[in-house]
DNA sequence: ACTAGGCGGGG
DNA sequence: GTGTACGCCTAGT
């Protein structure tokens, strides 16, 4: 009684039932029902790479004798594979229970004649997806029969009876269409200290399902047992396919799990009865049957903004403007909870956080879904994994198709090599500057010169000088033939992307088709662009330092030639970094330059953006620009960090903005003077002066007195518990002696005790001078009394 | 110059 | 779960 079933794979896992592994494909059907698709015949395996002169029969016999009854070795079969492009003799060893692979691989690697054990560390569920060529979020079809399994919280369970085939045209559907999303956010009660789940309860949980109104659950009193129970009930009732949070993998989930344990509750929110969310690969939390996605992982890749707080990211993306929401600092939360009259504001704050989170999900998930479909990693893992892993999992799939053995991960020391060209910028403010970018420069270099660990000529190897590409400067050589692993994979990526881009032209930019294709081409671009960095990443399976070195050498050569071309055409070059050039925007000349670079150097260049005004320091990789669409790009300024006072951060940003928007340094100086004046007249709220630092060990263990340590010691005397990892908020007060003698916990200090001079000299002035220093502004000038009160001394100073 | 170790986001 | 992030920054030598 089997039927043809159409299903979309959401996630894959496995479990061992009655001594046999079964693959669990968490899926949905084309009628919208949620399903588990089981696959029972798949078995774990790995390879033993053999020495040239190994006695195959002898090795096979030794391996067979390792077999244990609990997970017998069911076959040991000689296979001819390829390893780094060359034919290789290997044995494929198949067993039953995935966990036993770890044991067998140790024993097999010790057998004489076995050079290396390979592919023994590929997770079983992914192994299945790779071998059957299945990708998460794509649609498949297979004959399957219904099964009666009680422990899955889905509408129906099927057992698949043949290898699934991809549904033709399935890639045109939006993979997320019809999947339900839950956004959530928790608040905890921790007055004047870092939250500690062993002590501090959860007080509020905000939830939102798709476009429904947010739900705010509130604790009763100071216990949170009933709150967490209600949370579990709602999740089970609403049964979301995707759960999103912001930094939820490292805060909300671990916190909820710990609180549940303390309260003796099971955080029973999964689709597999009897399991709870669990720490998994790449630091993500796995919620069986649901896709748990931490949106912070996406935000990390927004290089345009420095502070990746939920509030900033939501504001930047237009999801929730800062001035239209309740803004609270985390240390105010307990105060707003205790004060019943302020509690509605706190609840509004949670509501705005959860709406922001859902808004970010709508922005980010379409890209995540494409990256999942392209890389082959499930959506909940793909964003938690670094770019290297995302590419690597796709490479493993390509290797499987090419009958190539996958190299092991090896621990290596980091080896340095020469990187890209970074020009010395012309410091100062420049008007009307075009930024030219080479399109996928490194992947194109890799394809053009057939770069890779399987094509490189190793020292001592023979080669035909006519038949190799030689990199400038470093002189590494790569065989022109045959096509290497990376050339094969990358040229297909680049072609795939070109095809998508030309298909996009058929649609209007605001159509769903266009948006889907655009996210897909971005996902392919991310993987392609990761390939160079991947080869230079010491943990990469296909690591090749010389390859990475050769790529940057070709890149330097390319950019230097382009600069020479620009100069020969009379264009002023302001700055250049890796694959970009900043030139004076003379439209006609720039267009001619682009043409020339393509014709003479064979690489594609485009205008990435145009700055109305851009300000360079003499430091490389550090500039601020005002784009033609009126956005401020801050690149490389590090003063805007968590351990500066809010006032210093604010001042620096404001100074940048004034300098760029008005070009008026004088106005920026006046702004800083106004801040200094506000400080002197004690008009700056105390909370803007708090400096937060983390205790890295117990306060008693510090030998020297750092200010935050001194503040922590005062807190201990007052009866507060302090501990490693805790953030201590302190302010610097008036008096004599070292700064650390005058640092006090912020909540015991009154406004008039503040050491104004400290904040002027160590916070405001340095932050402002990071910018204004380049305009010849001195500390003295910032501190002199501005405008009408200018003294004679200022003129002679 | 180097290494070791903390930090980010969250509250 | 056939597993355990990463890259930047600073403090300390």
mmCIF file with all atom_site columns, C-alpha atoms in Angstrom, chain A residues 70-197:
data_model
loop_
_atom_site.group_PDB
_atom_site.id
_atom_site.type_symbol
_atom_site.label_atom_id
_atom_site.label_alt_id
_atom_site.label_comp_id
_atom_site.label_asym_id
_atom_site.label_entity_id
_atom_site.label_seq_id
_atom_site.pdbx_PDB_ins_code
_atom_site.Cartn_x
_atom_site.Cartn_y
_atom_site.Cartn_z
_atom_site.occupancy
_atom_site.B_iso_or_equiv
_atom_site.pdbx_formal_charge
_atom_site.auth_seq_id
_atom_site.auth_comp_id
_atom_site.auth_asym_id
_atom_site.auth_atom_id
_atom_site.pdbx_PDB_model_num
ATOM 1   C CA . UNK A 1 70  ? 26.678 -4.900 18.781  1.00 0.00 ? 70  UNK A CA 1
ATOM 2   C CA . UNK A 1 71  ? 27.543 -3.302 15.433  1.00 0.00 ? 71  UNK A CA 1
ATOM 3   C CA . UNK A 1 72  ? 29.038 -5.890 13.105  1.00 0.00 ? 72  UNK A CA 1
ATOM 4   C CA . UNK A 1 73  ? 31.246 -4.892 10.195  1.00 0.00 ? 73  UNK A CA 1
ATOM 5   C CA . UNK A 1 74  ? 28.938 -5.953 7.393   1.00 0.00 ? 74  UNK A CA 1
ATOM 6   C CA . UNK A 1 75  ? 31.285 -5.457 4.479   1.00 0.00 ? 75  UNK A CA 1
ATOM 7   C CA . UNK A 1 76  ? 34.878 -4.569 3.639   1.00 0.00 ? 76  UNK A CA 1
ATOM 8   C CA . UNK A 1 77  ? 35.127 -3.910 -0.057  1.00 0.00 ? 77  UNK A CA 1
ATOM 9   C CA . UNK A 1 78  ? 38.094 -2.748 -2.194  1.00 0.00 ? 78  UNK A CA 1
ATOM 10  C CA . UNK A 1 79  ? 37.213 0.368  -4.167  1.00 0.00 ? 79  UNK A CA 1
ATOM 11  C CA . UNK A 1 80  ? 39.069 2.558  -6.636  1.00 0.00 ? 80  UNK A CA 1
ATOM 12  C CA . UNK A 1 81  ? 38.620 6.194  -5.752  1.00 0.00 ? 81  UNK A CA 1
ATOM 13  C CA . UNK A 1 82  ? 40.600 9.354  -6.389  1.00 0.00 ? 82  UNK A CA 1
ATOM 14  C CA . UNK A 1 83  ? 42.484 11.342 -3.776  1.00 0.00 ? 83  UNK A CA 1
ATOM 15  C CA . UNK A 1 84  ? 43.629 14.886 -4.622  1.00 0.00 ? 84  UNK A CA 1
ATOM 16  C CA . UNK A 1 85  ? 42.949 14.063 -8.260  1.00 0.00 ? 85  UNK A CA 1
ATOM 17  C CA . UNK A 1 86  ? 45.044 10.879 -8.374  1.00 0.00 ? 86  UNK A CA 1
ATOM 18  C CA . UNK A 1 87  ? 43.824 7.263  -8.426  1.00 0.00 ? 87  UNK A CA 1
ATOM 19  C CA . UNK A 1 88  ? 43.789 5.732  -4.961  1.00 0.00 ? 88  UNK A CA 1
ATOM 20  C CA . UNK A 1 89  ? 43.264 2.207  -3.600  1.00 0.00 ? 89  UNK A CA 1
ATOM 21  C CA . UNK A 1 90  ? 40.916 2.091  -0.630  1.00 0.00 ? 90  UNK A CA 1
ATOM 22  C CA . UNK A 1 91  ? 38.625 -0.184 1.344   1.00 0.00 ? 91  UNK A CA 1
ATOM 23  C CA . UNK A 1 92  ? 35.036 0.784  2.056   1.00 0.00 ? 92  UNK A CA 1
ATOM 24  C CA . UNK A 1 93  ? 34.111 -0.445 5.533   1.00 0.00 ? 93  UNK A CA 1
ATOM 25  C CA . UNK A 1 94  ? 30.407 -0.632 6.341   1.00 0.00 ? 94  UNK A CA 1
ATOM 26  C CA . UNK A 1 95  ? 28.921 -1.163 9.799   1.00 0.00 ? 95  UNK A CA 1
ATOM 27  C CA . UNK A 1 96  ? 25.497 -0.768 11.430  1.00 0.00 ? 96  UNK A CA 1
ATOM 28  C CA . UNK A 1 97  ? 25.479 1.694  14.316  1.00 0.00 ? 97  UNK A CA 1
ATOM 29  C CA . UNK A 1 98  ? 26.831 5.178  13.474  1.00 0.00 ? 98  UNK A CA 1
ATOM 30  C CA . UNK A 1 99  ? 28.393 5.622  16.913  1.00 0.00 ? 99  UNK A CA 1
ATOM 31  C CA . UNK A 1 100 ? 30.657 2.618  16.292  1.00 0.00 ? 100 UNK A CA 1
ATOM 32  C CA . UNK A 1 101 ? 32.416 4.310  13.384  1.00 0.00 ? 101 UNK A CA 1
ATOM 33  C CA . UNK A 1 102 ? 34.441 6.285  15.892  1.00 0.00 ? 102 UNK A CA 1
ATOM 34  C CA . UNK A 1 103 ? 35.652 3.089  17.567  1.00 0.00 ? 103 UNK A CA 1
ATOM 35  C CA . UNK A 1 104 ? 36.410 1.233  14.342  1.00 0.00 ? 104 UNK A CA 1
ATOM 36  C CA . UNK A 1 105 ? 38.287 4.102  12.787  1.00 0.00 ? 105 UNK A CA 1
ATOM 37  C CA . UNK A 1 106 ? 40.807 4.126  15.660  1.00 0.00 ? 106 UNK A CA 1
ATOM 38  C CA . UNK A 1 107 ? 41.409 0.413  15.337  1.00 0.00 ? 107 UNK A CA 1
ATOM 39  C CA . UNK A 1 108 ? 41.540 0.365  11.540  1.00 0.00 ? 108 UNK A CA 1
ATOM 40  C CA . UNK A 1 109 ? 44.015 3.242  11.415  1.00 0.00 ? 109 UNK A CA 1
ATOM 41  C CA . UNK A 1 110 ? 46.478 1.151  13.443  1.00 0.00 ? 110 UNK A CA 1
ATOM 42  C CA . UNK A 1 111 ? 46.497 -1.742 10.945  1.00 0.00 ? 111 UNK A CA 1
ATOM 43  C CA . UNK A 1 112 ? 49.667 -2.134 8.883   1.00 0.00 ? 112 UNK A CA 1
ATOM 44  C CA . UNK A 1 113 ? 49.086 -1.199 5.254   1.00 0.00 ? 113 UNK A CA 1
ATOM 45  C CA . UNK A 1 114 ? 46.432 1.394  6.111   1.00 0.00 ? 114 UNK A CA 1
ATOM 46  C CA . UNK A 1 115 ? 47.776 4.840  5.292   1.00 0.00 ? 115 UNK A CA 1
ATOM 47  C CA . UNK A 1 116 ? 44.837 6.862  6.520   1.00 0.00 ? 116 UNK A CA 1
ATOM 48  C CA . UNK A 1 117 ? 41.219 6.448  7.596   1.00 0.00 ? 117 UNK A CA 1
ATOM 49  C CA . UNK A 1 118 ? 38.961 8.788  5.634   1.00 0.00 ? 118 UNK A CA 1
ATOM 50  C CA . UNK A 1 119 ? 35.394 10.109 5.833   1.00 0.00 ? 119 UNK A CA 1
ATOM 51  C CA . UNK A 1 120 ? 34.879 8.661  9.298   1.00 0.00 ? 120 UNK A CA 1
ATOM 52  C CA . UNK A 1 121 ? 33.855 12.033 10.705  1.00 0.00 ? 121 UNK A CA 1
ATOM 53  C CA . UNK A 1 122 ? 30.965 12.880 8.430   1.00 0.00 ? 122 UNK A CA 1
ATOM 54  C CA . UNK A 1 123 ? 27.771 13.073 10.461  1.00 0.00 ? 123 UNK A CA 1
ATOM 55  C CA . UNK A 1 124 ? 25.417 10.236 9.615   1.00 0.00 ? 124 UNK A CA 1
ATOM 56  C CA . UNK A 1 125 ? 22.334 12.255 8.661   1.00 0.00 ? 125 UNK A CA 1
ATOM 57  C CA . UNK A 1 126 ? 24.428 14.493 6.404   1.00 0.00 ? 126 UNK A CA 1
ATOM 58  C CA . UNK A 1 127 ? 26.159 11.441 4.952   1.00 0.00 ? 127 UNK A CA 1
ATOM 59  C CA . UNK A 1 128 ? 22.729 10.217 3.884   1.00 0.00 ? 128 UNK A CA 1
ATOM 60  C CA . UNK A 1 129 ? 21.779 13.538 2.304   1.00 0.00 ? 129 UNK A CA 1
ATOM 61  C CA . UNK A 1 130 ? 25.110 13.690 0.451   1.00 0.00 ? 130 UNK A CA 1
ATOM 62  C CA . UNK A 1 131 ? 24.998 10.123 -0.870  1.00 0.00 ? 131 UNK A CA 1
ATOM 63  C CA . UNK A 1 132 ? 21.385 10.416 -2.016  1.00 0.00 ? 132 UNK A CA 1
ATOM 64  C CA . UNK A 1 133 ? 22.013 13.916 -3.413  1.00 0.00 ? 133 UNK A CA 1
ATOM 65  C CA . UNK A 1 134 ? 19.306 15.454 -1.223  1.00 0.00 ? 134 UNK A CA 1
ATOM 66  C CA . UNK A 1 135 ? 19.328 19.105 -0.194  1.00 0.00 ? 135 UNK A CA 1
ATOM 67  C CA . UNK A 1 136 ? 17.425 20.703 2.696   1.00 0.00 ? 136 UNK A CA 1
ATOM 68  C CA . UNK A 1 137 ? 14.421 22.840 1.703   1.00 0.00 ? 137 UNK A CA 1
ATOM 69  C CA . UNK A 1 138 ? 14.219 21.322 -1.774  1.00 0.00 ? 138 UNK A CA 1
ATOM 70  C CA . UNK A 1 139 ? 11.248 19.227 -2.895  1.00 0.00 ? 139 UNK A CA 1
ATOM 71  C CA . UNK A 1 140 ? 11.421 15.472 -3.539  1.00 0.00 ? 140 UNK A CA 1
ATOM 72  C CA . UNK A 1 141 ? 9.190  12.638 -4.613  1.00 0.00 ? 141 UNK A CA 1
ATOM 73  C CA . UNK A 1 142 ? 9.306  8.972  -3.594  1.00 0.00 ? 142 UNK A CA 1
ATOM 74  C CA . UNK A 1 143 ? 7.105  5.938  -3.075  1.00 0.00 ? 143 UNK A CA 1
ATOM 75  C CA . UNK A 1 144 ? 6.389  5.580  0.616   1.00 0.00 ? 144 UNK A CA 1
ATOM 76  C CA . UNK A 1 145 ? 4.095  3.718  3.010   1.00 0.00 ? 145 UNK A CA 1
ATOM 77  C CA . UNK A 1 146 ? 2.426  5.070  6.087   1.00 0.00 ? 146 UNK A CA 1
ATOM 78  C CA . UNK A 1 147 ? 3.796  3.851  9.412   1.00 0.00 ? 147 UNK A CA 1
ATOM 79  C CA . UNK A 1 148 ? 2.382  4.040  12.873  1.00 0.00 ? 148 UNK A CA 1
ATOM 80  C CA . UNK A 1 149 ? 5.047  5.684  15.019  1.00 0.00 ? 149 UNK A CA 1
ATOM 81  C CA . UNK A 1 150 ? 3.810  7.450  18.136  1.00 0.00 ? 150 UNK A CA 1
ATOM 82  C CA . UNK A 1 151 ? 6.781  9.530  19.192  1.00 0.00 ? 151 UNK A CA 1
ATOM 83  C CA . UNK A 1 152 ? 6.818  12.127 16.430  1.00 0.00 ? 152 UNK A CA 1
ATOM 84  C CA . UNK A 1 153 ? 4.649  15.227 16.785  1.00 0.00 ? 153 UNK A CA 1
ATOM 85  C CA . UNK A 1 154 ? 3.727  15.367 13.100  1.00 0.00 ? 154 UNK A CA 1
ATOM 86  C CA . UNK A 1 155 ? 0.576  14.713 11.080  1.00 0.00 ? 155 UNK A CA 1
ATOM 87  C CA . UNK A 1 156 ? 1.870  11.580 9.382   1.00 0.00 ? 156 UNK A CA 1
ATOM 88  C CA . UNK A 1 157 ? 4.866  9.228  9.327   1.00 0.00 ? 157 UNK A CA 1
ATOM 89  C CA . UNK A 1 158 ? 5.984  7.480  6.134   1.00 0.00 ? 158 UNK A CA 1
ATOM 90  C CA . UNK A 1 159 ? 8.685  4.992  5.345   1.00 0.00 ? 159 UNK A CA 1
ATOM 91  C CA . UNK A 1 160 ? 10.417 5.792  2.068   1.00 0.00 ? 160 UNK A CA 1
ATOM 92  C CA . UNK A 1 161 ? 10.787 2.782  -0.242  1.00 0.00 ? 161 UNK A CA 1
ATOM 93  C CA . UNK A 1 162 ? 13.024 4.168  -2.992  1.00 0.00 ? 162 UNK A CA 1
ATOM 94  C CA . UNK A 1 163 ? 15.626 6.873  -3.388  1.00 0.00 ? 163 UNK A CA 1
ATOM 95  C CA . UNK A 1 164 ? 13.819 10.219 -3.578  1.00 0.00 ? 164 UNK A CA 1
ATOM 96  C CA . UNK A 1 165 ? 13.978 12.191 -6.845  1.00 0.00 ? 165 UNK A CA 1
ATOM 97  C CA . UNK A 1 166 ? 14.008 15.961 -6.960  1.00 0.00 ? 166 UNK A CA 1
ATOM 98  C CA . UNK A 1 167 ? 10.696 17.426 -8.163  1.00 0.00 ? 167 UNK A CA 1
ATOM 99  C CA . UNK A 1 168 ? 11.171 19.129 -11.521 1.00 0.00 ? 168 UNK A CA 1
ATOM 100 C CA . UNK A 1 169 ? 10.502 22.838 -11.229 1.00 0.00 ? 169 UNK A CA 1
ATOM 101 C CA . UNK A 1 170 ? 10.521 22.660 -7.424  1.00 0.00 ? 170 UNK A CA 1
ATOM 102 C CA . UNK A 1 171 ? 13.343 25.198 -7.313  1.00 0.00 ? 171 UNK A CA 1
ATOM 103 C CA . UNK A 1 172 ? 10.968 27.857 -8.600  1.00 0.00 ? 172 UNK A CA 1
ATOM 104 C CA . UNK A 1 173 ? 8.865  27.704 -5.434  1.00 0.00 ? 173 UNK A CA 1
ATOM 105 C CA . UNK A 1 174 ? 9.705  29.860 -2.442  1.00 0.00 ? 174 UNK A CA 1
ATOM 106 C CA . UNK A 1 175 ? 11.044 27.273 0.020   1.00 0.00 ? 175 UNK A CA 1
ATOM 107 C CA . UNK A 1 176 ? 9.698  29.206 3.020   1.00 0.00 ? 176 UNK A CA 1
ATOM 108 C CA . UNK A 1 177 ? 6.222  29.819 1.650   1.00 0.00 ? 177 UNK A CA 1
ATOM 109 C CA . UNK A 1 178 ? 3.698  28.317 4.067   1.00 0.00 ? 178 UNK A CA 1
ATOM 110 C CA . UNK A 1 179 ? 6.165  27.466 6.821   1.00 0.00 ? 179 UNK A CA 1
ATOM 111 C CA . UNK A 1 180 ? 5.214  28.895 10.184  1.00 0.00 ? 180 UNK A CA 1
ATOM 112 C CA . UNK A 1 181 ? 7.694  31.033 12.090  1.00 0.00 ? 181 UNK A CA 1
ATOM 113 C CA . UNK A 1 182 ? 7.865  31.787 15.792  1.00 0.00 ? 182 UNK A CA 1
ATOM 114 C CA . UNK A 1 183 ? 9.982  34.652 17.121  1.00 0.00 ? 183 UNK A CA 1
ATOM 115 C CA . UNK A 1 184 ? 10.772 34.701 20.820  1.00 0.00 ? 184 UNK A CA 1
ATOM 116 C CA . UNK A 1 185 ? 12.691 36.681 23.403  1.00 0.00 ? 185 UNK A CA 1
ATOM 117 C CA . UNK A 1 186 ? 13.096 36.357 27.164  1.00 0.00 ? 186 UNK A CA 1
ATOM 118 C CA . UNK A 1 187 ? 13.774 38.910 29.900  1.00 0.00 ? 187 UNK A CA 1
ATOM 119 C CA . UNK A 1 188 ? 15.319 37.934 33.200  1.00 0.00 ? 188 UNK A CA 1
ATOM 120 C CA . UNK A 1 189 ? 15.349 39.467 36.656  1.00 0.00 ? 189 UNK A CA 1
ATOM 121 C CA . UNK A 1 190 ? 18.893 40.347 37.707  1.00 0.00 ? 190 UNK A CA 1
ATOM 122 C CA . UNK A 1 191 ? 19.102 43.649 39.552  1.00 0.00 ? 191 UNK A CA 1
ATOM 123 C CA . UNK A 1 192 ? 22.524 45.292 39.187  1.00 0.00 ? 192 UNK A CA 1
ATOM 124 C CA . UNK A 1 193 ? 24.333 42.184 38.048  1.00 0.00 ? 193 UNK A CA 1
ATOM 125 C CA . UNK A 1 194 ? 24.773 39.806 35.158  1.00 0.00 ? 194 UNK A CA 1
ATOM 126 C CA . UNK A 1 195 ? 21.997 37.237 34.942  1.00 0.00 ? 195 UNK A CA 1
ATOM 127 C CA . UNK A 1 196 ? 22.810 33.925 36.506  1.00 0.00 ? 196 UNK A CA 1
ATOM 128 C CA . UNK A 1 197 ? 20.330 31.175 35.633  1.00 0.00 ? 197 UNK A CA 1
#
